[in-house]
PDB file of C-alpha atoms in Angstrom:
ATOM      1  CA  UNK M   1      34.102 -14.296  16.013  1.00 78.00           C
ATOM      2  CA  UNK M   2      35.077 -12.320  19.143  1.00 84.00           C
ATOM      3  CA  UNK M   3      35.605  -9.128  17.135  1.00 87.00           C
ATOM      4  CA  UNK M   4      32.309  -9.716  15.329  1.00 83.00           C
ATOM      5  CA  UNK M   5      30.517 -10.161  18.659  1.00 82.00           C
ATOM      6  CA  UNK M   6      32.077  -6.970  20.088  1.00 88.00           C
ATOM      7  CA  UNK M   7      31.140  -4.982  16.987  1.00 86.00           C
ATOM      8  CA  UNK M   8      27.537  -6.171  17.195  1.00 83.00           C
ATOM      9  CA  UNK M   9      27.461  -5.374  20.912  1.00 86.00           C
ATOM     10  CA  UNK M  10      28.777  -1.830  20.359  1.00 89.00           C
ATOM     11  CA  UNK M  11      26.422  -1.141  17.468  1.00 84.00           C
ATOM     12  CA  UNK M  12      23.476  -2.508  19.433  1.00 85.00           C
ATOM     13  CA  UNK M  13      24.375  -0.348  22.449  1.00 88.00           C
ATOM     14  CA  UNK M  14      24.696   2.771  20.288  1.00 87.00           C
ATOM     15  CA  UNK M  15      21.387   2.137  18.551  1.00 84.00           C
ATOM     16  CA  UNK M  16      19.459   1.474  21.741  1.00 86.00           C
ATOM     17  CA  UNK M  17      21.137   4.485  23.379  1.00 89.00           C
ATOM     18  CA  UNK M  18      19.723   6.691  20.614  1.00 87.00           C
ATOM     19  CA  UNK M  19      16.309   5.108  21.141  1.00 87.00           C
ATOM     20  CA  UNK M  20      16.515   5.867  24.877  1.00 89.00           C
ATOM     21  CA  UNK M  21      17.389   9.487  24.069  1.00 89.00           C
ATOM     22  CA  UNK M  22      14.370   9.677  21.766  1.00 87.00           C
ATOM     23  CA  UNK M  23      12.130   8.204  24.466  1.00 89.00           C
ATOM     24  CA  UNK M  24      13.448  10.716  27.004  1.00 91.00           C
ATOM     25  CA  UNK M  25      12.661  13.554  24.594  1.00 90.00           C
ATOM     26  CA  UNK M  26       9.136  12.221  24.100  1.00 89.00           C
ATOM     27  CA  UNK M  27       8.692  12.071  27.886  1.00 91.00           C
ATOM     28  CA  UNK M  28       9.772  15.708  28.194  1.00 91.00           C
ATOM     29  CA  UNK M  29       7.342  16.700  25.446  1.00 89.00           C
ATOM     30  CA  UNK M  30       4.544  14.883  27.258  1.00 91.00           C
ATOM     31  CA  UNK M  31       5.432  16.639  30.536  1.00 92.00           C
ATOM     32  CA  UNK M  32       5.344  20.064  28.862  1.00 91.00           C
ATOM     33  CA  UNK M  33       2.027  19.228  27.193  1.00 90.00           C
ATOM     34  CA  UNK M  34       0.567  18.013  30.487  1.00 91.00           C
ATOM     35  CA  UNK M  35       1.560  21.181  32.343  1.00 91.00           C
ATOM     36  CA  UNK M  36       0.357  23.338  29.456  1.00 90.00           C
ATOM     37  CA  UNK M  37      -3.102  21.748  29.633  1.00 88.00           C
ATOM     38  CA  UNK M  38      -3.319  22.714  33.330  1.00 89.00           C
ATOM     39  CA  UNK M  39      -2.587  26.455  33.104  1.00 89.00           C
ATOM     40  CA  UNK M  40      -6.252  27.371  32.472  1.00 86.00           C
ATOM     41  CA  UNK M  41      -7.424  25.381  35.510  1.00 85.00           C
ATOM     42  CA  UNK M  42      -6.972  27.145  38.863  1.00 85.00           C
ATOM     43  CA  UNK M  43      -7.022  23.920  40.897  1.00 88.00           C
ATOM     44  CA  UNK M  44      -4.523  22.038  38.720  1.00 87.00           C
ATOM     45  CA  UNK M  45      -2.280  25.090  38.343  1.00 88.00           C
ATOM     46  CA  UNK M  46      -2.140  25.428  42.132  1.00 89.00           C
ATOM     47  CA  UNK M  47      -1.416  21.707  42.482  1.00 89.00           C
ATOM     48  CA  UNK M  48       1.521  21.725  40.049  1.00 88.00           C
ATOM     49  CA  UNK M  49       2.701  25.229  41.045  1.00 88.00           C
ATOM     50  CA  UNK M  50       2.478  26.727  37.564  1.00 88.00           C
ATOM     51  CA  UNK M  51       1.055  30.104  36.382  1.00 87.00           C
ATOM     52  CA  UNK M  52      -2.675  30.320  35.847  1.00 86.00           C
ATOM     53  CA  UNK M  53      -4.757  32.566  33.608  1.00 84.00           C
ATOM     54  CA  UNK M  54      -8.164  32.366  31.984  1.00 84.00           C
ATOM     55  CA  UNK M  55      -8.867  32.865  28.301  1.00 84.00           C
ATOM     56  CA  UNK M  56     -11.263  35.751  28.868  1.00 83.00           C
ATOM     57  CA  UNK M  57      -9.209  38.387  27.047  1.00 85.00           C
ATOM     58  CA  UNK M  58      -7.778  38.549  23.542  1.00 86.00           C
ATOM     59  CA  UNK M  59      -4.306  39.143  25.002  1.00 88.00           C
ATOM     60  CA  UNK M  60      -4.589  35.970  27.081  1.00 86.00           C
ATOM     61  CA  UNK M  61      -5.581  33.941  24.024  1.00 87.00           C
ATOM     62  CA  UNK M  62      -2.573  35.315  22.120  1.00 89.00           C
ATOM     63  CA  UNK M  63      -0.288  34.351  24.995  1.00 89.00           C
ATOM     64  CA  UNK M  64      -1.872  30.892  25.180  1.00 88.00           C
ATOM     65  CA  UNK M  65      -1.366  30.247  21.457  1.00 86.00           C
ATOM     66  CA  UNK M  66       2.205  31.603  21.530  1.00 89.00           C
ATOM     67  CA  UNK M  67       3.058  29.443  24.533  1.00 89.00           C
ATOM     68  CA  UNK M  68       1.570  26.397  22.828  1.00 88.00           C
ATOM     69  CA  UNK M  69       3.659  27.032  19.703  1.00 85.00           C
ATOM     70  CA  UNK M  70       6.827  27.595  21.768  1.00 88.00           C
ATOM     71  CA  UNK M  71       6.423  24.418  23.819  1.00 88.00           C
ATOM     72  CA  UNK M  72       5.751  22.282  20.732  1.00 84.00           C
ATOM     73  CA  UNK M  73       9.016  23.522  19.183  1.00 83.00           C
ATOM     74  CA  UNK M  74      11.037  23.238  22.388  1.00 82.00           C
ATOM     75  CA  UNK M  75      13.833  20.676  22.459  1.00 78.00           C
ATOM     76  CA  UNK M  76      15.402  18.689  19.623  1.00 81.00           C
ATOM     77  CA  UNK M  77      12.963  18.126  16.799  1.00 78.00           C
ATOM     78  CA  UNK M  78      14.653  17.085  13.578  1.00 79.00           C
ATOM     79  CA  UNK M  79      17.280  14.819  15.180  1.00 82.00           C
ATOM     80  CA  UNK M  80      14.660  12.936  17.228  1.00 84.00           C
ATOM     81  CA  UNK M  81      12.413  12.592  14.186  1.00 81.00           C
ATOM     82  CA  UNK M  82      15.359  11.141  12.254  1.00 81.00           C
ATOM     83  CA  UNK M  83      15.995   8.597  15.031  1.00 84.00           C
ATOM     84  CA  UNK M  84      12.322   7.587  15.179  1.00 83.00           C
ATOM     85  CA  UNK M  85      12.103   7.339  11.392  1.00 80.00           C
ATOM     86  CA  UNK M  86      15.260   5.177  11.370  1.00 81.00           C
ATOM     87  CA  UNK M  87      13.748   2.871  13.995  1.00 83.00           C
ATOM     88  CA  UNK M  88      10.562   2.621  11.968  1.00 81.00           C
ATOM     89  CA  UNK M  89      12.436   1.892   8.723  1.00 80.00           C
ATOM     90  CA  UNK M  90      14.629  -0.714  10.424  1.00 84.00           C
ATOM     91  CA  UNK M  91      11.572  -2.433  11.886  1.00 83.00           C
ATOM     92  CA  UNK M  92       9.925  -2.426   8.449  1.00 79.00           C
ATOM     93  CA  UNK M  93      13.079  -3.825   6.827  1.00 82.00           C
ATOM     94  CA  UNK M  94      13.354  -6.644   9.357  1.00 84.00           C
ATOM     95  CA  UNK M  95       9.647  -7.412   8.947  1.00 81.00           C
ATOM     96  CA  UNK M  96      10.091  -7.543   5.173  1.00 78.00           C
ATOM     97  CA  UNK M  97      13.109  -9.879   5.499  1.00 81.00           C
ATOM     98  CA  UNK M  98      11.196 -12.160   7.860  1.00 80.00           C
ATOM     99  CA  UNK M  99       8.225 -12.244   5.480  1.00 76.00           C
ATOM    100  CA  UNK M 100      10.560 -13.125   2.602  1.00 76.00           C
ATOM    101  CA  UNK M 101      12.154 -15.919   4.666  1.00 79.00           C
ATOM    102  CA  UNK M 102       8.717 -17.291   5.581  1.00 76.00           C
ATOM    103  CA  UNK M 103       7.677 -17.262   1.922  1.00 72.00           C
ATOM    104  CA  UNK M 104      10.906 -19.061   1.037  1.00 74.00           C
ATOM    105  CA  UNK M 105      10.211 -21.851   3.499  1.00 70.00           C
ATOM    106  CA  UNK M 106       8.072 -21.368   6.598  1.00 63.00           C
ATOM    107  CA  UNK M 107       8.845 -24.852   7.921  1.00 69.00           C
ATOM    108  CA  UNK M 108      12.579 -24.154   8.122  1.00 71.00           C
ATOM    109  CA  UNK M 109      12.263 -20.513   9.165  1.00 70.00           C
ATOM    110  CA  UNK M 110      13.145 -21.061  12.844  1.00 73.00           C
ATOM    111  CA  UNK M 111      16.008 -23.420  12.088  1.00 76.00           C
ATOM    112  CA  UNK M 112      18.390 -20.571  11.184  1.00 74.00           C
ATOM    113  CA  UNK M 113      20.056 -18.635  14.031  1.00 76.00           C
ATOM    114  CA  UNK M 114      19.946 -15.315  12.186  1.00 76.00           C
ATOM    115  CA  UNK M 115      16.151 -15.570  11.904  1.00 78.00           C
ATOM    116  CA  UNK M 116      15.959 -15.765  15.694  1.00 83.00           C
ATOM    117  CA  UNK M 117      18.164 -12.681  15.853  1.00 83.00           C
ATOM    118  CA  UNK M 118      15.836 -10.890  13.446  1.00 84.00           C
ATOM    119  CA  UNK M 119      12.837 -11.803  15.594  1.00 85.00           C
ATOM    120  CA  UNK M 120      14.510 -10.520  18.763  1.00 87.00           C
ATOM    121  CA  UNK M 121      15.407  -7.241  17.060  1.00 87.00           C
ATOM    122  CA  UNK M 122      11.890  -6.882  15.678  1.00 85.00           C
ATOM    123  CA  UNK M 123      10.329  -7.470  19.093  1.00 87.00           C
ATOM    124  CA  UNK M 124      12.638  -4.914  20.754  1.00 87.00           C
ATOM    125  CA  UNK M 125      12.014  -2.298  18.069  1.00 87.00           C
ATOM    126  CA  UNK M 126       8.263  -2.823  18.212  1.00 85.00           C
ATOM    127  CA  UNK M 127       8.287  -2.336  21.992  1.00 86.00           C
ATOM    128  CA  UNK M 128      10.119   0.966  21.608  1.00 86.00           C
ATOM    129  CA  UNK M 129       7.807   2.074  18.800  1.00 83.00           C
ATOM    130  CA  UNK M 130       4.732   1.243  20.856  1.00 83.00           C
ATOM    131  CA  UNK M 131       6.146   3.222  23.774  1.00 87.00           C
ATOM    132  CA  UNK M 132       6.942   6.221  21.581  1.00 85.00           C
ATOM    133  CA  UNK M 133       3.564   5.970  19.858  1.00 81.00           C
ATOM    134  CA  UNK M 134       1.814   5.992  23.231  1.00 84.00           C
ATOM    135  CA  UNK M 135       3.743   9.038  24.455  1.00 86.00           C
ATOM    136  CA  UNK M 136       3.268  10.857  21.146  1.00 83.00           C
ATOM    137  CA  UNK M 137      -0.449  10.148  21.114  1.00 81.00           C
ATOM    138  CA  UNK M 138      -0.915  11.426  24.673  1.00 86.00           C
ATOM    139  CA  UNK M 139       1.121  14.546  23.871  1.00 85.00           C
ATOM    140  CA  UNK M 140      -1.028  15.306  20.818  1.00 82.00           C
ATOM    141  CA  UNK M 141      -4.183  14.847  22.870  1.00 82.00           C
ATOM    142  CA  UNK M 142      -2.955  17.411  25.408  1.00 86.00           C
ATOM    143  CA  UNK M 143      -2.070  19.999  22.770  1.00 84.00           C
ATOM    144  CA  UNK M 144      -5.190  19.336  20.673  1.00 79.00           C
ATOM    145  CA  UNK M 145      -7.605  19.434  23.591  1.00 79.00           C
ATOM    146  CA  UNK M 146     -10.408  21.563  22.161  1.00 81.00           C
ATOM    147  CA  UNK M 147     -12.501  21.144  25.331  1.00 82.00           C
ATOM    148  CA  UNK M 148     -10.437  23.899  27.005  1.00 83.00           C
ATOM    149  CA  UNK M 149     -11.555  26.441  24.414  1.00 83.00           C
ATOM    150  CA  UNK M 150     -15.139  25.169  24.506  1.00 83.00           C
ATOM    151  CA  UNK M 151     -15.179  25.529  28.291  1.00 83.00           C
ATOM    152  CA  UNK M 152     -13.963  29.111  28.004  1.00 84.00           C
ATOM    153  CA  UNK M 153     -16.690  29.840  25.453  1.00 83.00           C
ATOM    154  CA  UNK M 154     -19.333  28.555  27.865  1.00 85.00           C
ATOM    155  CA  UNK M 155     -17.880  30.741  30.616  1.00 82.00           C
ATOM    156  CA  UNK M 156     -18.056  33.738  28.290  1.00 82.00           C
ATOM    157  CA  UNK M 157     -21.721  33.083  27.498  1.00 83.00           C
ATOM    158  CA  UNK M 158     -22.496  32.900  31.205  1.00 82.00           C
ATOM    159  CA  UNK M 159     -20.599  36.116  31.819  1.00 82.00           C
ATOM    160  CA  UNK M 160     -22.555  37.844  29.031  1.00 81.00           C
ATOM    161  CA  UNK M 161     -25.764  37.170  30.933  1.00 79.00           C
ATOM    162  CA  UNK M 162     -24.339  38.542  34.157  1.00 81.00           C
ATOM    163  CA  UNK M 163     -22.667  41.593  32.553  1.00 80.00           C
ATOM    164  CA  UNK M 164     -24.688  42.722  29.514  1.00 78.00           C
ATOM    165  CA  UNK M 165     -22.765  46.028  29.426  1.00 80.00           C
ATOM    166  CA  UNK M 166     -19.613  44.094  28.397  1.00 78.00           C
ATOM    167  CA  UNK M 167     -21.376  41.978  25.806  1.00 78.00           C
ATOM    168  CA  UNK M 168     -19.547  43.549  22.838  1.00 81.00           C
ATOM    169  CA  UNK M 169     -16.114  42.967  24.361  1.00 80.00           C
ATOM    170  CA  UNK M 170     -16.956  39.403  25.388  1.00 80.00           C
ATOM    171  CA  UNK M 171     -18.372  38.679  21.924  1.00 85.00           C
ATOM    172  CA  UNK M 172     -15.036  39.683  20.399  1.00 84.00           C
ATOM    173  CA  UNK M 173     -13.206  37.288  22.710  1.00 85.00           C
ATOM    174  CA  UNK M 174     -15.710  34.551  21.879  1.00 84.00           C
ATOM    175  CA  UNK M 175     -15.092  35.018  18.144  1.00 87.00           C
ATOM    176  CA  UNK M 176     -11.343  34.771  18.693  1.00 86.00           C
ATOM    177  CA  UNK M 177     -11.874  31.526  20.632  1.00 85.00           C
ATOM    178  CA  UNK M 178     -13.913  30.105  17.747  1.00 85.00           C
ATOM    179  CA  UNK M 179     -11.166  30.994  15.273  1.00 85.00           C
ATOM    180  CA  UNK M 180      -8.569  29.446  17.600  1.00 84.00           C
ATOM    181  CA  UNK M 181     -10.581  26.226  17.716  1.00 81.00           C
ATOM    182  CA  UNK M 182     -10.645  26.055  13.906  1.00 82.00           C
ATOM    183  CA  UNK M 183      -6.919  26.832  13.794  1.00 79.00           C
ATOM    184  CA  UNK M 184      -6.021  23.992  16.141  1.00 78.00           C
ATOM    185  CA  UNK M 185      -8.011  21.559  14.013  1.00 74.00           C
ATOM    186  CA  UNK M 186      -6.215  22.723  10.860  1.00 73.00           C
ATOM    187  CA  UNK M 187      -2.751  22.441  12.443  1.00 68.00           C
ATOM    188  CA  UNK M 188      -2.901  18.644  12.759  1.00 61.00           C
ATOM    189  CA  UNK M 189      -0.325  17.243  10.341  1.00 54.00           C
ATOM    190  CA  UNK M 190      -1.647  14.622   7.903  1.00 48.00           C
ATOM    191  CA  UNK M 191       1.275  12.192   8.195  1.00 46.00           C
ATOM    192  CA  UNK M 192       1.108  11.142  11.829  1.00 53.00           C
ATOM    193  CA  UNK M 193       0.781   7.677  13.270  1.00 49.00           C
ATOM    194  CA  UNK M 194      -0.228   7.860  16.951  1.00 46.00           C
ATOM    195  CA  UNK M 195       1.963  10.904  17.493  1.00 50.00           C
ATOM    196  CA  UNK M 196       4.960   9.715  15.446  1.00 55.00           C
ATOM    197  CA  UNK M 197       5.923  11.999  12.587  1.00 54.00           C
ATOM    198  CA  UNK M 198       5.495  10.074   9.356  1.00 53.00           C
ATOM    199  CA  UNK M 199       7.347  11.063   6.206  1.00 56.00           C
ATOM    200  CA  UNK M 200       5.215  10.584   3.057  1.00 59.00           C
ATOM    201  CA  UNK M 201       7.919   8.322   1.618  1.00 62.00           C
ATOM    202  CA  UNK M 202       7.850   6.093   4.715  1.00 60.00           C
ATOM    203  CA  UNK M 203       4.058   6.039   4.560  1.00 58.00           C
ATOM    204  CA  UNK M 204       4.088   4.874   0.937  1.00 64.00           C
ATOM    205  CA  UNK M 205       6.752   2.237   1.633  1.00 63.00           C
ATOM    206  CA  UNK M 206       4.664   0.904   4.510  1.00 61.00           C
ATOM    207  CA  UNK M 207       1.497   0.786   2.456  1.00 62.00           C
ATOM    208  CA  UNK M 208       2.924  -0.788  -0.688  1.00 66.00           C
ATOM    209  CA  UNK M 209       5.861  -3.003   0.261  1.00 63.00           C
ATOM    210  CA  UNK M 210       5.119  -4.245   3.757  1.00 62.00           C
ATOM    211  CA  UNK M 211       1.402  -4.848   3.268  1.00 64.00           C
ATOM    212  CA  UNK M 212       2.193  -6.743   0.059  1.00 66.00           C
ATOM    213  CA  UNK M 213       4.702  -8.931   1.888  1.00 62.00           C
ATOM    214  CA  UNK M 214       2.259  -9.601   4.750  1.00 61.00           C
ATOM    215  CA  UNK M 215      -0.438 -10.425   2.191  1.00 66.00           C
ATOM    216  CA  UNK M 216       1.901 -12.939   0.529  1.00 62.00           C
ATOM    217  CA  UNK M 217       2.758 -14.581   3.879  1.00 58.00           C
ATOM    218  CA  UNK M 218      -0.905 -14.911   4.883  1.00 63.00           C
ATOM    219  CA  UNK M 219      -1.816 -16.274   1.470  1.00 64.00           C
ATOM    220  CA  UNK M 220       1.046 -18.814   1.652  1.00 60.00           C
ATOM    221  CA  UNK M 221       0.093 -19.975   5.145  1.00 59.00           C
ATOM    222  CA  UNK M 222      -3.661 -20.185   4.525  1.00 59.00           C
ATOM    223  CA  UNK M 223      -3.429 -21.637   1.016  1.00 58.00           C
ATOM    224  CA  UNK M 224      -5.533 -19.056  -0.858  1.00 53.00           C
ATOM    225  CA  UNK M 225      -4.922 -15.534  -2.157  1.00 57.00           C
ATOM    226  CA  UNK M 226      -5.596 -12.573   0.135  1.00 53.00           C
ATOM    227  CA  UNK M 227      -5.065  -8.952  -0.858  1.00 55.00           C
ATOM    228  CA  UNK M 228      -4.386  -6.547   2.001  1.00 49.00           C
TER     229      UNK M 228
END
């Protein structure tokens, strides 16, 4: 029993250590996204001591898009996504096991010690997933903030009225900003859940298996059939 306890302790420490590494990576991504959203604002750039430039030239827009692409790829990507996907799959597996145990006998569910252990693990994993989902969602909002490009377009229209001799050049920049806005909307990946990268296989497992198990538990507890 002592060896079993030590093995569980070591495995638990290793698993939660990987989750802490993933959370740290998500925090770094959010910090980069936050600073990136401030480079077009003179006041915020001065406050955070970062470079500042306006999107009033085609070269500046190219630099802005390149910097956005570089920052989104910075740091570990695949390894962190594997850790997050593993956490998500483990949480789904525990939820499925708990649903099966409830269907087997909901009155005796809390009598078993291992069911309490499952519930503790599920609660801990859900807390980490909620934290990562929050950070991922905020990071996506910073990178997908279309209001920056819209603000620059308004500034260009105002500058066209003040400098009609540069209208052709400013119109070219305005067209590039419109294309950049469409590009950012198209770059959003379809399999994302509040900023967490979702594999299509995981998405299908969640939709089919887990929702079916939850539907069975609700139907068993309420006494009539419910399809989720």
